[in-house]
CSV table of C-alpha atoms in Angstrom, one decimal:
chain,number,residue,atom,x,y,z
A,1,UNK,CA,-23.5,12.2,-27.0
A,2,UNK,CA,-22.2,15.1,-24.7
A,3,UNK,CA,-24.5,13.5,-22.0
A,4,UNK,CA,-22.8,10.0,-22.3
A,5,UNK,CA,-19.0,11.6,-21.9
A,6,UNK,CA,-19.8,12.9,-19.1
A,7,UNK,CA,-21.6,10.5,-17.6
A,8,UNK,CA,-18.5,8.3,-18.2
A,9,UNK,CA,-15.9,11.1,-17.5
A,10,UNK,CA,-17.9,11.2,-13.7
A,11,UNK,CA,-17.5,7.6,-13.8
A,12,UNK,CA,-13.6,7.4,-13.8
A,13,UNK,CA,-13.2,10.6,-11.4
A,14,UNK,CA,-14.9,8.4,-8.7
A,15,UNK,CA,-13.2,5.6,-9.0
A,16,UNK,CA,-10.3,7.2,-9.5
A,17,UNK,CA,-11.1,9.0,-6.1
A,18,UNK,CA,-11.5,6.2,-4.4
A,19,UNK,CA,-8.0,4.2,-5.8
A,20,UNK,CA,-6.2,6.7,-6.0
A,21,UNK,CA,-5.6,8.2,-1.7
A,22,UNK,CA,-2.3,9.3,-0.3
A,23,UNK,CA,0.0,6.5,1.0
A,24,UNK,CA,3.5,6.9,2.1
A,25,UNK,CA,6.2,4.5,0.8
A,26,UNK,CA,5.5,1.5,3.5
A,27,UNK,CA,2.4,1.5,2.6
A,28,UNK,CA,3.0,1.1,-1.4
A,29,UNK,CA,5.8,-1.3,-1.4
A,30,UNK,CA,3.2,-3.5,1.4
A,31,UNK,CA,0.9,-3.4,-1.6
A,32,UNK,CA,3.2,-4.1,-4.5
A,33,UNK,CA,3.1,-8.3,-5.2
A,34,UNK,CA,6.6,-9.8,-5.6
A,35,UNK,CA,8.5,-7.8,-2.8
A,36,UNK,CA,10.3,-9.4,-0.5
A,37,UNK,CA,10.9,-7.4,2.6
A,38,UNK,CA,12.3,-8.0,5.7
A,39,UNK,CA,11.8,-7.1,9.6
A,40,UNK,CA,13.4,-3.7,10.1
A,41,UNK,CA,16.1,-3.5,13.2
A,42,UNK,CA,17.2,-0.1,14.7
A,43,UNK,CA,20.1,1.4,16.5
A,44,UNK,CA,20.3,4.7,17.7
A,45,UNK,CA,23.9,7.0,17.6
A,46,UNK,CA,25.1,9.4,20.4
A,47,UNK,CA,23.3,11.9,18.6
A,48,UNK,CA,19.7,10.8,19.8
A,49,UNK,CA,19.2,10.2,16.4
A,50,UNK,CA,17.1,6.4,14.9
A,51,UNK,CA,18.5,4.1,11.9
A,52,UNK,CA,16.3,1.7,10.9
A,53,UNK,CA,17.6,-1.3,8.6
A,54,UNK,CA,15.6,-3.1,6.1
A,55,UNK,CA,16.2,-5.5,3.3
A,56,UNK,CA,13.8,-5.2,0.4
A,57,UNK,CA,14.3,-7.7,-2.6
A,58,UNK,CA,17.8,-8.7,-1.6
A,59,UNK,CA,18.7,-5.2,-1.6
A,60,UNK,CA,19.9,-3.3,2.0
A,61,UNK,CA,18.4,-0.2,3.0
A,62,UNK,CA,19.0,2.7,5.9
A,63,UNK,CA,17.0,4.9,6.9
A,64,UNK,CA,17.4,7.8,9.7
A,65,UNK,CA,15.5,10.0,11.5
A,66,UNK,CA,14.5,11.7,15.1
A,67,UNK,CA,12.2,8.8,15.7
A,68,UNK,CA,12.3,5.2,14.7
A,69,UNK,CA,9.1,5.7,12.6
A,70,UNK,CA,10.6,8.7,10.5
A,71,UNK,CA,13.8,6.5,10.4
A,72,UNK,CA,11.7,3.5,9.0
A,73,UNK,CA,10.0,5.7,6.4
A,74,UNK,CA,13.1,7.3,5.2
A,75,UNK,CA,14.7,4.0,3.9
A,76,UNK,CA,11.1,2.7,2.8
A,77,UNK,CA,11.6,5.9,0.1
A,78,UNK,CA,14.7,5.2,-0.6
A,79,UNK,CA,13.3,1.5,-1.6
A,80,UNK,CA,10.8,2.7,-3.6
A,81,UNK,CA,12.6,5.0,-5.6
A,82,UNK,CA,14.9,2.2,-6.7
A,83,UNK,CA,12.0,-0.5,-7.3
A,84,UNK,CA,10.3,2.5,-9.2
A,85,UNK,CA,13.5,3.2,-11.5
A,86,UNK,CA,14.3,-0.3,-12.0
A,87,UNK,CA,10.4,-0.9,-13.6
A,88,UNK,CA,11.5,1.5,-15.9
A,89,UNK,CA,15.3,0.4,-16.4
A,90,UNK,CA,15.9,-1.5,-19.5
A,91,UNK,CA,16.8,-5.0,-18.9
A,92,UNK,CA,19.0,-4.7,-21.9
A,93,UNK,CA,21.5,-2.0,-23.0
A,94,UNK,CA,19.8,-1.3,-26.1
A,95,UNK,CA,16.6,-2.2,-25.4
A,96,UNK,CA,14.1,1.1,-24.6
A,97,UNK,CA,12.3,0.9,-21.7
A,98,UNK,CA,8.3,0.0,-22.7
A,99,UNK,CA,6.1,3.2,-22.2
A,100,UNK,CA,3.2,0.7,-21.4
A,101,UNK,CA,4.9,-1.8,-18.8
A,102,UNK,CA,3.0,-4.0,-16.6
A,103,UNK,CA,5.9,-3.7,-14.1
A,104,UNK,CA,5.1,-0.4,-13.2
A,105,UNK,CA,2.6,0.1,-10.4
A,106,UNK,CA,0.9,3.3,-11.6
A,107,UNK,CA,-2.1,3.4,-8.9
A,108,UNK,CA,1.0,3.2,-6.4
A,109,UNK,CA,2.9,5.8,-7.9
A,110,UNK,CA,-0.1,8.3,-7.7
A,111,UNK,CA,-1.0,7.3,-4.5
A,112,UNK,CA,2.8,8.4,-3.1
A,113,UNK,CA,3.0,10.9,-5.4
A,114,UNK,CA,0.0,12.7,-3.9
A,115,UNK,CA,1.4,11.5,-0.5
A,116,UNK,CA,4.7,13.8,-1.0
A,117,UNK,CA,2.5,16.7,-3.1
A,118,UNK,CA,0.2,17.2,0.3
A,119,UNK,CA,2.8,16.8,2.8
A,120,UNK,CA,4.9,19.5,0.4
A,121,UNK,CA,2.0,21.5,0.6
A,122,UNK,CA,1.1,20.9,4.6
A,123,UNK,CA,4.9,22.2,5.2
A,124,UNK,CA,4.5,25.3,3.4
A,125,UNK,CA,1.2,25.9,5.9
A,126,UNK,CA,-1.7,24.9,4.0
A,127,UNK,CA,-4.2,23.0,5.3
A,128,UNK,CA,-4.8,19.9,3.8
A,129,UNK,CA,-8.8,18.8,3.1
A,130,UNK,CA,-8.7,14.3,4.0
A,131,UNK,CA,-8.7,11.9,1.3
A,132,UNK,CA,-6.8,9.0,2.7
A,133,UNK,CA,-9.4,6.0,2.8
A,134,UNK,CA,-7.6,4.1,5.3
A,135,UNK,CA,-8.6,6.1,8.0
A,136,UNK,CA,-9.6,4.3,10.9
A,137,UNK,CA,-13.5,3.5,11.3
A,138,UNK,CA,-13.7,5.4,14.9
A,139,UNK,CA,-12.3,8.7,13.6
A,140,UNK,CA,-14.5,8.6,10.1
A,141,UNK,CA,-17.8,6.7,11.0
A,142,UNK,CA,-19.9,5.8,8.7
A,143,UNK,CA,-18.2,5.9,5.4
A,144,UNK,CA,-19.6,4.6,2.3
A,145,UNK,CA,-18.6,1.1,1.0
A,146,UNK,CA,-18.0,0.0,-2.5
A,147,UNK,CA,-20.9,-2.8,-3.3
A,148,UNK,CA,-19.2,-3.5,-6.8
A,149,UNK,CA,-15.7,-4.7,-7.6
A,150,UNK,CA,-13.6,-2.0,-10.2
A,151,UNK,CA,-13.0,-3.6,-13.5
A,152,UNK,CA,-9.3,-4.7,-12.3
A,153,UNK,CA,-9.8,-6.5,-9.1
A,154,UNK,CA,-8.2,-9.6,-10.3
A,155,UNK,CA,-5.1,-7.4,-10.7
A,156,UNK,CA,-5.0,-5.5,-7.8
A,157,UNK,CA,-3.5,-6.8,-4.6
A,158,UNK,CA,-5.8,-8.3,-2.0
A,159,UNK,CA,-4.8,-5.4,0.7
A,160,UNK,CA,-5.4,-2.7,-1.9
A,161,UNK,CA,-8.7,-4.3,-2.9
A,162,UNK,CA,-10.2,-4.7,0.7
A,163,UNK,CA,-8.6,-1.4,1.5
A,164,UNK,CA,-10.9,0.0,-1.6
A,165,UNK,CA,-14.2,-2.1,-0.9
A,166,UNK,CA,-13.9,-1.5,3.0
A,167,UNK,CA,-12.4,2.0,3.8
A,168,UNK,CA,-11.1,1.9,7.1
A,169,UNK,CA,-9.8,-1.5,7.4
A,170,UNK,CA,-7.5,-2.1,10.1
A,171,UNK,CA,-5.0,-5.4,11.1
A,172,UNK,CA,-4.4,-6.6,14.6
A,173,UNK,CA,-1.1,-8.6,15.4
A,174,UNK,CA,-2.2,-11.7,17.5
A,175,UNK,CA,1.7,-12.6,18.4
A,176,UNK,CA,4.2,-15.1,16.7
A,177,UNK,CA,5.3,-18.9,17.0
A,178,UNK,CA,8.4,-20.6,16.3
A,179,UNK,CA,11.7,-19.3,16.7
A,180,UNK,CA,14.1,-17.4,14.5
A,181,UNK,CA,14.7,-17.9,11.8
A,182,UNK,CA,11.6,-19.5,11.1
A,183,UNK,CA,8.8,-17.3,13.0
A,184,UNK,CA,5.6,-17.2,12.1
A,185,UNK,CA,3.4,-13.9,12.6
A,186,UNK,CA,-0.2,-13.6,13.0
A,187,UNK,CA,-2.5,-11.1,12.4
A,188,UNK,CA,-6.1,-10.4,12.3
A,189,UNK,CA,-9.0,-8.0,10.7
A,190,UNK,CA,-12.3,-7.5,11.3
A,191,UNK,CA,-14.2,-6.8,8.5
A,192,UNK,CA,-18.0,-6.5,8.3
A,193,UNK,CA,-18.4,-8.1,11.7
A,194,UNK,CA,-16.4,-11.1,11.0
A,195,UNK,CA,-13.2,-12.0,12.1
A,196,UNK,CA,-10.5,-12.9,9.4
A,197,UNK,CA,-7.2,-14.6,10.8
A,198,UNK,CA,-4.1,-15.3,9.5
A,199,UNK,CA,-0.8,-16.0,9.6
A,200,UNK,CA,2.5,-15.6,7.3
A,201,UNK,CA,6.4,-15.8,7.5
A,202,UNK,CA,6.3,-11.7,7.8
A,203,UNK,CA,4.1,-9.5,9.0
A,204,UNK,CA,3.3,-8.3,5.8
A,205,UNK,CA,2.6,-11.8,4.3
A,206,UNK,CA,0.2,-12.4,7.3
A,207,UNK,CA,-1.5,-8.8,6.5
A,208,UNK,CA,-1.6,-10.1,2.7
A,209,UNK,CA,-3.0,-13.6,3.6
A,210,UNK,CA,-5.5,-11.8,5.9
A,211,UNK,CA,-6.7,-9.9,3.2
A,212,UNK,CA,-7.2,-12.8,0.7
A,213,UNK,CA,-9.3,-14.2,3.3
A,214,UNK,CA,-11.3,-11.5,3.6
A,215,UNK,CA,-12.1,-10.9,-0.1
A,216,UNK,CA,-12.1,-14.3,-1.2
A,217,UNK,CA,-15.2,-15.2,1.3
A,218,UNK,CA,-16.8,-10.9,1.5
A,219,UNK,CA,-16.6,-10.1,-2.5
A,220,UNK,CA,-15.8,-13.9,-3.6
A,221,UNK,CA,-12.4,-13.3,-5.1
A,222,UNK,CA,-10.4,-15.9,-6.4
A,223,UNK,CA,-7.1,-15.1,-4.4
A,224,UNK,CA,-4.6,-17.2,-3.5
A,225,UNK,CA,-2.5,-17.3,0.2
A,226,UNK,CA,1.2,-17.1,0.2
């Protein structure tokens, strides 16, 4: 029935909505299970100007900019571009590339793709209308939360999940133990009034681990720490 279709086709534009927000590249390769990424380091030339070193996956990465955030995000593209590529290389020289592999992160893809489309956009002196989700609580009160899991939570990684269920989320680091090379970072989020604490070789393990904590006791996920 015409009804049904769309019914359903209202459906998948929500939650499609509310997966799919602009993220820049940090953000999408935080997300993205099985990357190894390392602390960034900076110098900074004669010109003023940042360069912000990272290793992602074994691979080395430099970024530059006017400020050591810009710097940082510049080689974060660079990283994702290769990770995206790769998904798509064939592993073997006559072997095609599979239109349907699980490799590739789609919902990431869309999310930076959007990302770059509305900055592109912003540049050429439009304004913009909000979608990103993760703003914080204080400067969007009062969002709506998600009170049923999508279809795919068991694929999705536990930071893109709580970010989804709990628009708004936010991580506080709590400091580090140990000494280097074996330093262990903690962090900490509080989601619907209750304090989630964790901790991880990298801040981004620690964000991860927070995360699982969070969904595993707020939407009772089955997810498992690194």
């Amino acid at each position: 029935r015409l009804a049904d279709r769309r019914r359903e086709k209202q459906i998948l534009n929500r939650q499609l909505r509310k997966a799919m927000v602009p993220k820049n590249a940090l953000s999408v390769l935080n997300e993205v299970k099985g990357l190894k990424m390392s602390e960034f380091t900076f110098e900074r030339d004669g010109n003023g100007l940042f360069a912000a070193y990272v290793t992602i996956n074994s691979l080395d990465y430099v970024g530059r900019g006017r400020s050591k955030n810009l710097a940082k995000h510049a080689a974060c593209e660079d990283a994702w571009r290769d990770y995206i590529i790769a998904c798509r290389t064939p592993k073997k020289e006559d072997e095609a590339a599979p239109l349907d592999s699980d490799d590739l992160p789609m919902v990431n893809l869309a999310c930076y793709a959007i990302f770059k489309l509305f900055g592109q956009w912003k540049n050429e002196g439009f304004k913009i209308p909000a979608m990103n989700a993760a703003l914080s609580e204080e400067a969007n009160p009062g969002r709506p939360i998600r009170l049923e899991l999508p279809p795919n939570s068991e694929e999705m990684h536990p930071a893109s999940l709580l970010t989804m269920m709990r628009p708004g989320t936010c991580y506080e680091e709590c400091g580090t133990s140990g000494r280097e090379p074996n330093i262990i970072h903690y962090l900490r989020s509080v989601v619907d009034k209750i304090t989630f604490t964790a901790c991880g070789r990298s801040k981004k393990i620690a964000r991860s681990n927070v995360a699982v904590a969070a969904c595993n006791v707020l939407f009772d996920t089955n997810f498992e720490a690194d």
